[in-house]
Tab-separated table of C-alpha atoms in Angstrom:
chain	number	residue	atom	x	y	z
A	207	UNK	CA	16.885	10.716	-9.709
A	208	UNK	CA	16.123	9.772	-13.310
A	209	UNK	CA	18.546	9.180	-16.176
A	210	UNK	CA	17.899	12.740	-17.367
A	211	UNK	CA	19.249	14.095	-14.078
A	212	UNK	CA	17.709	16.055	-11.241
A	213	UNK	CA	16.804	15.523	-7.582
A	214	UNK	CA	13.803	16.282	-5.393
A	215	UNK	CA	13.872	17.171	-1.707
A	216	UNK	CA	10.496	17.226	0.047
A	217	UNK	CA	9.746	18.278	3.618
A	218	UNK	CA	6.837	18.844	5.979
A	219	UNK	CA	5.497	22.357	6.603
A	220	UNK	CA	6.802	22.409	10.198
A	221	UNK	CA	10.395	21.918	8.958
A	222	UNK	CA	12.420	24.951	7.878
A	223	UNK	CA	14.851	24.245	5.038
A	224	UNK	CA	17.336	26.708	3.573
A	225	UNK	CA	18.997	25.459	0.379
A	226	UNK	CA	22.656	26.469	0.492
A	227	UNK	CA	23.610	24.996	-2.865
A	228	UNK	CA	22.449	22.459	-5.426
A	229	UNK	CA	23.274	20.792	-8.716
A	230	UNK	CA	21.877	17.918	-10.728
A	231	UNK	CA	23.579	15.441	-8.381
A	232	UNK	CA	23.354	17.047	-4.914
A	233	UNK	CA	21.220	19.263	-2.678
A	234	UNK	CA	23.028	20.974	0.194
A	235	UNK	CA	20.858	22.672	2.815
A	236	UNK	CA	20.420	23.761	6.409
A	237	UNK	CA	17.533	22.159	8.329
A	238	UNK	CA	15.754	23.587	11.385
A	239	UNK	CA	13.053	21.609	13.171
A	240	UNK	CA	11.763	20.626	16.593
A	241	UNK	CA	12.654	17.197	17.991
A	242	UNK	CA	10.948	16.116	21.208
A	243	UNK	CA	10.122	19.732	22.061
A	244	UNK	CA	13.691	20.951	21.438
A	245	UNK	CA	14.852	23.110	18.520
A	246	UNK	CA	17.538	21.411	16.429
A	247	UNK	CA	19.615	22.540	13.461
A	248	UNK	CA	21.929	20.591	11.164
A	249	UNK	CA	23.360	20.540	7.656
A	250	UNK	CA	21.968	17.969	5.218
A	251	UNK	CA	23.566	16.912	1.938
A	252	UNK	CA	21.621	14.592	-0.373
A	253	UNK	CA	23.867	12.990	-2.983
A	254	UNK	CA	23.521	10.919	-6.144
A	255	UNK	CA	26.686	9.319	-7.511
A	256	UNK	CA	26.799	9.168	-11.287
A	257	UNK	CA	26.863	5.608	-12.725
A	258	UNK	CA	29.909	6.585	-14.820
A	259	UNK	CA	33.130	6.208	-12.841
A	260	UNK	CA	34.904	9.169	-14.488
A	261	UNK	CA	32.088	11.573	-13.575
A	262	UNK	CA	31.792	10.072	-10.113
A	263	UNK	CA	35.483	10.799	-9.432
A	264	UNK	CA	34.855	14.484	-10.188
A	265	UNK	CA	31.852	14.479	-7.867
A	266	UNK	CA	33.880	13.059	-4.993
A	267	UNK	CA	36.459	15.803	-5.541
A	268	UNK	CA	33.735	18.463	-5.184
A	269	UNK	CA	31.897	17.050	-2.151
A	270	UNK	CA	34.585	18.056	0.442
A	271	UNK	CA	33.900	21.691	-0.518
A	272	UNK	CA	30.469	21.308	1.124
A	273	UNK	CA	31.991	20.416	4.485
A	274	UNK	CA	30.719	22.861	7.161
A	275	UNK	CA	33.421	25.230	8.379
A	276	UNK	CA	32.238	25.332	11.989
A	277	UNK	CA	31.372	22.490	14.352
A	278	UNK	CA	27.960	22.079	12.738
A	279	UNK	CA	26.209	18.734	12.675
A	280	UNK	CA	26.421	17.306	9.137
A	281	UNK	CA	24.619	14.335	7.605
A	282	UNK	CA	25.300	13.107	4.058
A	283	UNK	CA	23.032	10.494	2.541
A	284	UNK	CA	21.925	9.116	-0.790
A	285	UNK	CA	22.759	6.713	-3.602
A	286	UNK	CA	26.538	6.919	-3.991
A	287	UNK	CA	26.811	4.158	-6.626
A	288	UNK	CA	29.980	2.955	-4.884
A	289	UNK	CA	30.818	0.120	-2.502
A	290	UNK	CA	33.701	0.121	-0.019
A	291	UNK	CA	34.352	-3.593	0.638
A	292	UNK	CA	33.675	-7.000	-0.876
A	293	UNK	CA	31.063	-7.630	1.838
A	294	UNK	CA	28.931	-4.853	0.300
A	295	UNK	CA	28.669	-6.661	-3.031
A	296	UNK	CA	27.468	-10.046	-4.236
A	297	UNK	CA	27.241	-11.353	-7.771
A	298	UNK	CA	28.669	-9.873	-10.962
A	299	UNK	CA	32.273	-8.740	-11.139
A	300	UNK	CA	34.404	-8.937	-7.969
A	301	UNK	CA	34.861	-5.834	-5.822
A	302	UNK	CA	37.490	-3.460	-7.268
A	303	UNK	CA	39.388	-1.691	-4.492
A	304	UNK	CA	41.202	0.679	-6.881
A	305	UNK	CA	37.844	1.836	-8.233
A	306	UNK	CA	36.640	2.557	-4.676
A	307	UNK	CA	39.682	4.681	-3.672
A	308	UNK	CA	38.218	8.077	-4.775
A	309	UNK	CA	35.068	7.391	-2.755
A	310	UNK	CA	37.034	6.287	0.321
A	311	UNK	CA	39.316	9.328	0.014
A	312	UNK	CA	36.280	11.602	-0.105
A	313	UNK	CA	34.881	10.073	3.099
A	314	UNK	CA	38.233	10.561	4.835
A	315	UNK	CA	38.650	14.116	3.531
A	316	UNK	CA	35.170	15.075	4.769
A	317	UNK	CA	35.862	13.341	8.119
A	318	UNK	CA	32.638	11.381	7.821
A	319	UNK	CA	31.578	8.218	9.626
A	320	UNK	CA	29.298	5.521	8.220
A	321	UNK	CA	26.293	5.122	10.535
A	322	UNK	CA	25.833	1.508	9.492
A	323	UNK	CA	22.354	0.061	9.143
A	324	UNK	CA	19.651	-2.194	10.530
A	325	UNK	CA	18.264	-4.734	8.071
A	326	UNK	CA	19.560	-6.504	4.985
A	327	UNK	CA	23.077	-5.482	3.901
A	328	UNK	CA	22.309	-4.689	0.291
A	329	UNK	CA	20.277	-1.669	-0.830
A	330	UNK	CA	20.174	-2.348	-4.579
A	331	UNK	CA	19.571	-5.318	-6.854
A	332	UNK	CA	19.336	-5.658	-10.603
A	333	UNK	CA	16.348	-8.002	-10.043
A	334	UNK	CA	17.719	-10.582	-12.474
A	335	UNK	CA	17.037	-14.291	-11.965
A	336	UNK	CA	19.545	-16.935	-10.916
A	337	UNK	CA	23.286	-16.344	-11.292
A	338	UNK	CA	22.690	-13.070	-13.148
A	339	UNK	CA	21.378	-11.349	-10.022
A	340	UNK	CA	23.632	-8.729	-8.398
A	341	UNK	CA	23.289	-7.149	-4.943
A	342	UNK	CA	25.199	-4.083	-3.741
A	343	UNK	CA	25.091	-1.608	-0.867
A	344	UNK	CA	24.951	1.622	-2.869
A	345	UNK	CA	22.846	3.709	-0.463
A	346	UNK	CA	24.313	4.821	2.852
A	347	UNK	CA	24.255	7.541	5.515
A	348	UNK	CA	27.416	9.355	6.601
A	349	UNK	CA	27.758	11.850	9.477
A	350	UNK	CA	30.495	13.899	11.103
A	351	UNK	CA	31.720	13.714	14.703
A	352	UNK	CA	29.521	16.642	15.788
A	353	UNK	CA	26.448	14.667	14.736
A	354	UNK	CA	27.590	11.553	16.615
A	355	UNK	CA	28.230	13.510	19.815
A	356	UNK	CA	24.896	15.341	19.697
A	357	UNK	CA	22.554	12.658	18.366
A	358	UNK	CA	23.806	9.662	20.302
A	359	UNK	CA	20.906	7.396	19.350
A	360	UNK	CA	20.712	7.497	15.554
A	361	UNK	CA	19.611	4.429	13.612
A	362	UNK	CA	19.497	3.821	9.857
A	363	UNK	CA	16.978	1.281	8.586
A	364	UNK	CA	17.103	-0.373	5.165
A	365	UNK	CA	13.397	-0.255	4.342
A	366	UNK	CA	12.135	-2.756	1.786
A	367	UNK	CA	10.726	-1.470	-1.523
A	368	UNK	CA	8.509	-3.802	-3.529
A	369	UNK	CA	8.554	-1.873	-6.809
A	370	UNK	CA	11.843	0.066	-6.786
A	371	UNK	CA	15.262	-1.546	-7.268
A	372	UNK	CA	16.688	0.390	-4.290
A	373	UNK	CA	15.774	0.157	-0.622
A	374	UNK	CA	14.721	3.267	1.272
A	375	UNK	CA	16.933	4.754	3.980
A	376	UNK	CA	14.872	5.563	7.080
A	377	UNK	CA	16.715	7.662	9.670
A	378	UNK	CA	15.590	7.513	13.304
A	379	UNK	CA	17.070	10.322	15.395
A	380	UNK	CA	16.685	10.367	19.202
A	381	UNK	CA	13.253	8.848	18.953
A	382	UNK	CA	11.742	8.952	22.425
A	383	UNK	CA	8.878	6.479	22.858
A	384	UNK	CA	5.429	7.844	23.524
A	385	UNK	CA	4.329	6.338	26.814
A	386	UNK	CA	0.762	7.571	26.533
A	387	UNK	CA	-1.683	4.725	25.888
A	388	UNK	CA	-3.144	4.719	22.404
A	389	UNK	CA	-6.832	5.690	22.579
A	390	UNK	CA	-9.418	3.371	21.101
A	391	UNK	CA	-10.470	4.317	17.579
A	392	UNK	CA	-13.121	2.518	15.582
A	393	UNK	CA	-11.819	1.384	12.174
A	394	UNK	CA	-14.291	1.325	9.296
A	395	UNK	CA	-12.455	-1.567	7.615
A	396	UNK	CA	-13.478	-3.764	10.577
A	397	UNK	CA	-16.948	-3.894	9.029
A	398	UNK	CA	-15.430	-6.128	6.334
A	399	UNK	CA	-14.529	-8.763	8.931
A	400	UNK	CA	-16.808	-11.787	9.009
A	401	UNK	CA	-16.808	-12.143	12.826
A	402	UNK	CA	-16.901	-8.434	13.674
A	403	UNK	CA	-20.661	-8.367	14.331
A	404	UNK	CA	-20.338	-11.314	16.712
A	405	UNK	CA	-17.898	-9.401	18.944
A	406	UNK	CA	-20.245	-6.415	19.164
A	407	UNK	CA	-23.227	-8.641	19.945
A	408	UNK	CA	-21.303	-10.421	22.718
A	409	UNK	CA	-20.501	-7.057	24.292
A	410	UNK	CA	-24.157	-6.012	24.299
A	411	UNK	CA	-25.298	-9.344	25.749
A	412	UNK	CA	-23.379	-8.645	28.973
A	413	UNK	CA	-25.727	-7.806	31.839
A	414	UNK	CA	-25.233	-4.297	33.199
A	415	UNK	CA	-27.249	-2.758	36.017
A	416	UNK	CA	-28.068	0.932	36.205
A	417	UNK	CA	-29.751	3.603	34.135
A	418	UNK	CA	-30.069	3.156	30.348
A	419	UNK	CA	-27.323	5.739	29.714
A	420	UNK	CA	-24.989	4.102	32.251
A	421	UNK	CA	-25.730	0.688	30.728
A	422	UNK	CA	-24.931	1.941	27.212
A	423	UNK	CA	-21.589	3.389	28.356
A	424	UNK	CA	-20.610	0.115	30.036
A	425	UNK	CA	-21.547	-1.940	26.979
A	426	UNK	CA	-19.569	0.363	24.700
A	427	UNK	CA	-16.548	-0.066	27.000
A	428	UNK	CA	-16.957	-3.840	26.799
A	429	UNK	CA	-17.269	-3.486	23.041
A	430	UNK	CA	-13.941	-1.645	22.959
A	431	UNK	CA	-12.234	-4.489	24.839
A	432	UNK	CA	-13.757	-7.137	22.556
A	433	UNK	CA	-12.788	-5.293	19.380
A	434	UNK	CA	-9.221	-4.672	20.523
A	435	UNK	CA	-8.764	-8.391	21.209
A	436	UNK	CA	-10.486	-9.388	17.953
A	437	UNK	CA	-8.454	-6.920	15.914
A	438	UNK	CA	-5.175	-8.223	17.334
A	439	UNK	CA	-5.888	-11.946	17.318
A	440	UNK	CA	-8.364	-12.552	14.481
A	441	UNK	CA	-8.765	-9.701	12.025
A	442	UNK	CA	-5.160	-8.587	12.347
A	443	UNK	CA	-3.728	-5.099	12.039
A	444	UNK	CA	-3.007	-4.208	8.433
A	445	UNK	CA	0.410	-2.886	9.406
A	446	UNK	CA	1.200	-6.194	11.107
A	447	UNK	CA	0.240	-8.121	7.980
A	448	UNK	CA	2.472	-5.861	5.890
A	449	UNK	CA	5.372	-6.334	8.300
A	450	UNK	CA	4.909	-10.101	8.176
A	451	UNK	CA	4.879	-10.044	4.368
A	452	UNK	CA	8.021	-7.915	4.328
A	453	UNK	CA	9.761	-10.173	6.858
A	454	UNK	CA	8.903	-13.275	4.828
A	455	UNK	CA	10.238	-11.630	1.667
A	456	UNK	CA	13.498	-10.789	3.420
A	457	UNK	CA	13.802	-14.434	4.516
A	458	UNK	CA	13.316	-15.635	0.942
A	459	UNK	CA	15.857	-13.142	-0.394
A	460	UNK	CA	18.316	-14.209	2.312
A	461	UNK	CA	17.963	-17.823	1.155
A	462	UNK	CA	18.621	-16.703	-2.422
A	463	UNK	CA	21.707	-14.829	-1.219
A	464	UNK	CA	23.164	-17.696	0.790
A	465	UNK	CA	22.599	-20.511	-1.712
A	466	UNK	CA	25.212	-21.151	-4.370
A	467	UNK	CA	22.643	-22.024	-7.018
A	468	UNK	CA	19.149	-20.952	-5.863
A	469	UNK	CA	16.361	-22.819	-7.591
A	470	UNK	CA	13.496	-21.382	-9.606
A	471	UNK	CA	11.111	-22.150	-6.741
A	472	UNK	CA	12.779	-19.498	-4.569
A	473	UNK	CA	12.481	-16.845	-7.273
A	474	UNK	CA	8.848	-17.834	-7.788
A	475	UNK	CA	8.249	-17.534	-4.030
A	476	UNK	CA	9.884	-14.098	-4.093
A	477	UNK	CA	7.563	-12.983	-6.898
A	478	UNK	CA	4.509	-14.319	-5.036
A	479	UNK	CA	5.492	-12.534	-1.823
A	480	UNK	CA	6.006	-9.240	-3.647
A	481	UNK	CA	2.536	-9.604	-5.168
A	482	UNK	CA	1.049	-10.309	-1.717
A	483	UNK	CA	2.652	-7.180	-0.304
A	484	UNK	CA	1.381	-5.088	-3.222
A	485	UNK	CA	-2.146	-6.402	-2.583
A	486	UNK	CA	-1.844	-5.246	1.030
A	487	UNK	CA	-0.697	-1.834	-0.191
A	488	UNK	CA	-3.846	-1.555	-2.314
A	489	UNK	CA	-5.959	-2.521	0.706
A	490	UNK	CA	-4.198	0.098	2.812
A	491	UNK	CA	-4.701	2.793	0.164
A	492	UNK	CA	-8.402	1.948	-0.039
A	493	UNK	CA	-8.676	2.250	3.729
A	494	UNK	CA	-6.979	5.649	3.674
A	495	UNK	CA	-9.370	6.934	1.013
A	496	UNK	CA	-12.415	5.826	3.010
A	497	UNK	CA	-11.185	6.915	6.429
A	498	UNK	CA	-8.938	9.872	5.664
A	499	UNK	CA	-8.335	12.134	8.588
A	500	UNK	CA	-5.775	14.735	9.416
A	501	UNK	CA	-3.660	14.262	12.491
A	502	UNK	CA	-1.905	17.145	14.176
A	503	UNK	CA	0.030	17.475	17.377
A	504	UNK	CA	0.946	20.648	19.278
A	505	UNK	CA	4.472	20.367	20.676
A	506	UNK	CA	4.637	23.778	22.354
A	507	UNK	CA	2.625	26.944	22.899
A	508	UNK	CA	3.197	30.319	24.544
A	509	UNK	CA	1.213	31.705	27.472
A	510	UNK	CA	-0.020	35.344	27.779
A	511	UNK	CA	3.328	36.537	29.182
A	512	UNK	CA	5.345	34.856	26.430
A	513	UNK	CA	6.608	31.819	28.335
A	514	UNK	CA	6.908	28.628	26.268
A	515	UNK	CA	4.860	25.665	27.492
A	516	UNK	CA	5.932	22.169	26.404
A	517	UNK	CA	4.239	19.866	28.925
A	518	UNK	CA	1.046	18.311	27.568
A	519	UNK	CA	-1.007	19.183	30.635
A	520	UNK	CA	0.182	22.811	30.486
A	521	UNK	CA	-0.680	23.032	26.788
A	522	UNK	CA	-4.141	21.569	27.426
A	523	UNK	CA	-4.836	23.989	30.290
A	524	UNK	CA	-3.663	26.946	28.190
A	525	UNK	CA	-5.944	26.026	25.281
A	526	UNK	CA	-8.891	25.519	27.646
A	527	UNK	CA	-8.343	28.931	29.252
A	528	UNK	CA	-7.946	30.617	25.867
A	529	UNK	CA	-11.224	29.387	24.442
A	530	UNK	CA	-13.040	29.855	27.760
A	531	UNK	CA	-12.039	33.535	27.789
A	532	UNK	CA	-12.376	34.099	24.053
A	533	UNK	CA	-15.996	35.279	24.163
A	534	UNK	CA	-15.989	36.805	27.661
A	535	UNK	CA	-14.752	40.091	29.092
A	536	UNK	CA	-14.117	41.468	32.549
A	537	UNK	CA	-15.478	44.889	31.522
A	538	UNK	CA	-18.687	44.279	29.604
A	539	UNK	CA	-20.239	47.195	27.758
A	540	UNK	CA	-23.634	47.242	26.113
A	541	UNK	CA	-24.803	49.788	23.560
A	542	UNK	CA	-28.249	51.086	24.521
A	543	UNK	CA	-29.332	51.011	20.873
A	544	UNK	CA	-29.081	47.227	20.887
A	545	UNK	CA	-31.854	47.054	23.462
A	546	UNK	CA	-34.170	49.029	21.163
A	547	UNK	CA	-33.757	46.683	18.190
A	548	UNK	CA	-36.911	44.781	17.348
A	549	UNK	CA	-36.079	41.105	17.146
A	550	UNK	CA	-38.306	38.485	15.530
A	551	UNK	CA	-40.371	36.477	17.970
A	552	UNK	CA	-41.267	32.806	17.856
A	553	UNK	CA	-44.874	31.898	17.370
A	554	UNK	CA	-46.775	29.999	20.019
A	555	UNK	CA	-46.591	26.884	17.839
A	556	UNK	CA	-42.807	27.178	17.545
A	557	UNK	CA	-42.458	27.622	21.296
A	558	UNK	CA	-44.469	24.481	21.906
A	559	UNK	CA	-42.203	22.561	19.497
A	560	UNK	CA	-39.175	23.556	21.549
A	561	UNK	CA	-40.561	22.178	24.792
A	562	UNK	CA	-42.358	19.119	23.502
A	563	UNK	CA	-40.823	15.698	24.279
A	564	UNK	CA	-38.173	14.409	21.857
A	565	UNK	CA	-39.567	11.601	19.757
A	566	UNK	CA	-37.428	8.491	19.282
A	567	UNK	CA	-37.857	8.842	15.525
A	568	UNK	CA	-36.179	12.255	15.726
A	569	UNK	CA	-33.110	10.671	17.328
A	570	UNK	CA	-32.767	8.149	14.503
A	571	UNK	CA	-33.355	10.875	11.908
A	572	UNK	CA	-30.605	13.044	13.467
A	573	UNK	CA	-28.222	10.068	13.580
A	574	UNK	CA	-28.735	9.361	9.889
A	575	UNK	CA	-27.872	12.988	9.088
A	576	UNK	CA	-24.410	12.520	10.599
A	577	UNK	CA	-21.544	11.739	8.227
A	578	UNK	CA	-20.555	8.105	8.877
A	579	UNK	CA	-16.784	8.711	8.959
A	580	UNK	CA	-16.443	12.072	10.680
A	581	UNK	CA	-14.396	12.487	13.866
A	582	UNK	CA	-15.515	10.083	16.610
A	583	UNK	CA	-16.645	11.054	20.086
A	584	UNK	CA	-14.620	10.497	23.279
A	585	UNK	CA	-15.570	6.800	23.200
A	586	UNK	CA	-13.794	6.368	19.842
A	587	UNK	CA	-16.896	5.259	17.903
A	588	UNK	CA	-17.830	7.018	14.662
A	589	UNK	CA	-21.415	7.473	13.492
A	590	UNK	CA	-21.039	4.494	11.126
A	591	UNK	CA	-20.910	2.208	14.181
A	592	UNK	CA	-24.282	3.441	15.443
A	593	UNK	CA	-25.694	3.297	11.889
A	594	UNK	CA	-24.623	-0.310	11.626
A	595	UNK	CA	-25.696	-1.459	15.102
A	596	UNK	CA	-28.739	0.689	15.727
A	597	UNK	CA	-30.722	-2.423	16.619
A	598	UNK	CA	-28.329	-3.026	19.554
A	599	UNK	CA	-27.970	0.517	20.905
A	600	UNK	CA	-31.601	1.525	20.317
A	601	UNK	CA	-33.039	0.099	23.605
A	602	UNK	CA	-30.549	2.013	25.767
A	603	UNK	CA	-30.904	5.243	23.753
A	604	UNK	CA	-34.698	5.089	23.821
A	605	UNK	CA	-34.595	4.275	27.536
A	606	UNK	CA	-32.267	7.193	28.203
A	607	UNK	CA	-34.558	9.525	26.265
A	608	UNK	CA	-37.593	8.371	28.267
A	609	UNK	CA	-35.747	8.817	31.565
A	610	UNK	CA	-34.627	12.311	30.561
A	611	UNK	CA	-38.208	13.336	29.698
A	612	UNK	CA	-39.460	12.100	33.064
A	613	UNK	CA	-36.717	14.025	34.858
A	614	UNK	CA	-37.508	17.246	32.970
A	615	UNK	CA	-41.232	16.996	33.590
A	616	UNK	CA	-40.601	16.263	37.249
A	617	UNK	CA	-38.728	19.550	37.772
């Protein structure tokens, strides 16, 4: 929310939101979405407390009117611009309990419970240096008893922001871990690594017996193993680097918080760490631009008789059957006029081109026509990998082509 007033509420296309009421300082809505294959519904109120105490008192008098009448699950979150105890404030004027009474009365009147948080206590800072710096917990998440009973495992994370003076509130609701192993995916940014080529070469130096095609598959599997190890231990996941930078920044800010008179070196270290994190953000944005891809996941699907399928294997089988039957019929019919249509015929020269052996140059030409960053094959390697390491994969591909030609001519 800016000083001129106004709030934004954004949601994904798979979420259904019905706005029940709104003003410059709140948005009150009903939310319907699917969580872990189960339909859920709850009431959400996003709130911004006015910086002026007199206006804020009037807001807290209005908020209880939004309380759901039935036993609906209700979550209230936002920047309330109020603290409830001295532990939620550091620096500046001491905590004023009398000033906090209207806010505390509102929480009691709405029968709300503070979900607490994971992370640093404070969600806002004035970003001043030395003794002028102030920290406060102004952002919080409140829920009613119905929410607590239904969503037993709800966590609130104070997510670090490098450019904004407030932290983000990240809500995790009944998050069930995905036990499926993450498939290997080639990352284009690996090409920037100085030792990346060495890992690929080591994989292709491994002796593998069998046909050229079998040998290529085995070497690509070895390449996957090498790159996974190299990415984790040498190149480093970008997300891991960002988490490390964020963790280090939180350590520095904790030292600033706990010291009576923090020195200029700590504030300088804080500034340096923020700059490092911003550099990583730029690197991440560049990677997204180069390797942008849409990810979708089907949580449920209906079968021909209307039954809802939620198991992954059932969904996969249903999709396979659908597309397998899409262009077939159990009662084929053929119009006799179709048989009388004169169709163009290939010349003798064209027919010979279709049956002539595939030249190795044609394979390379076809490979170069492929977009380097399009969706990878089942092995997880995009075309850019084969562009870059053609000199390594060429012997196996040429050998496989030769073997295929011999097999065809032997039939």
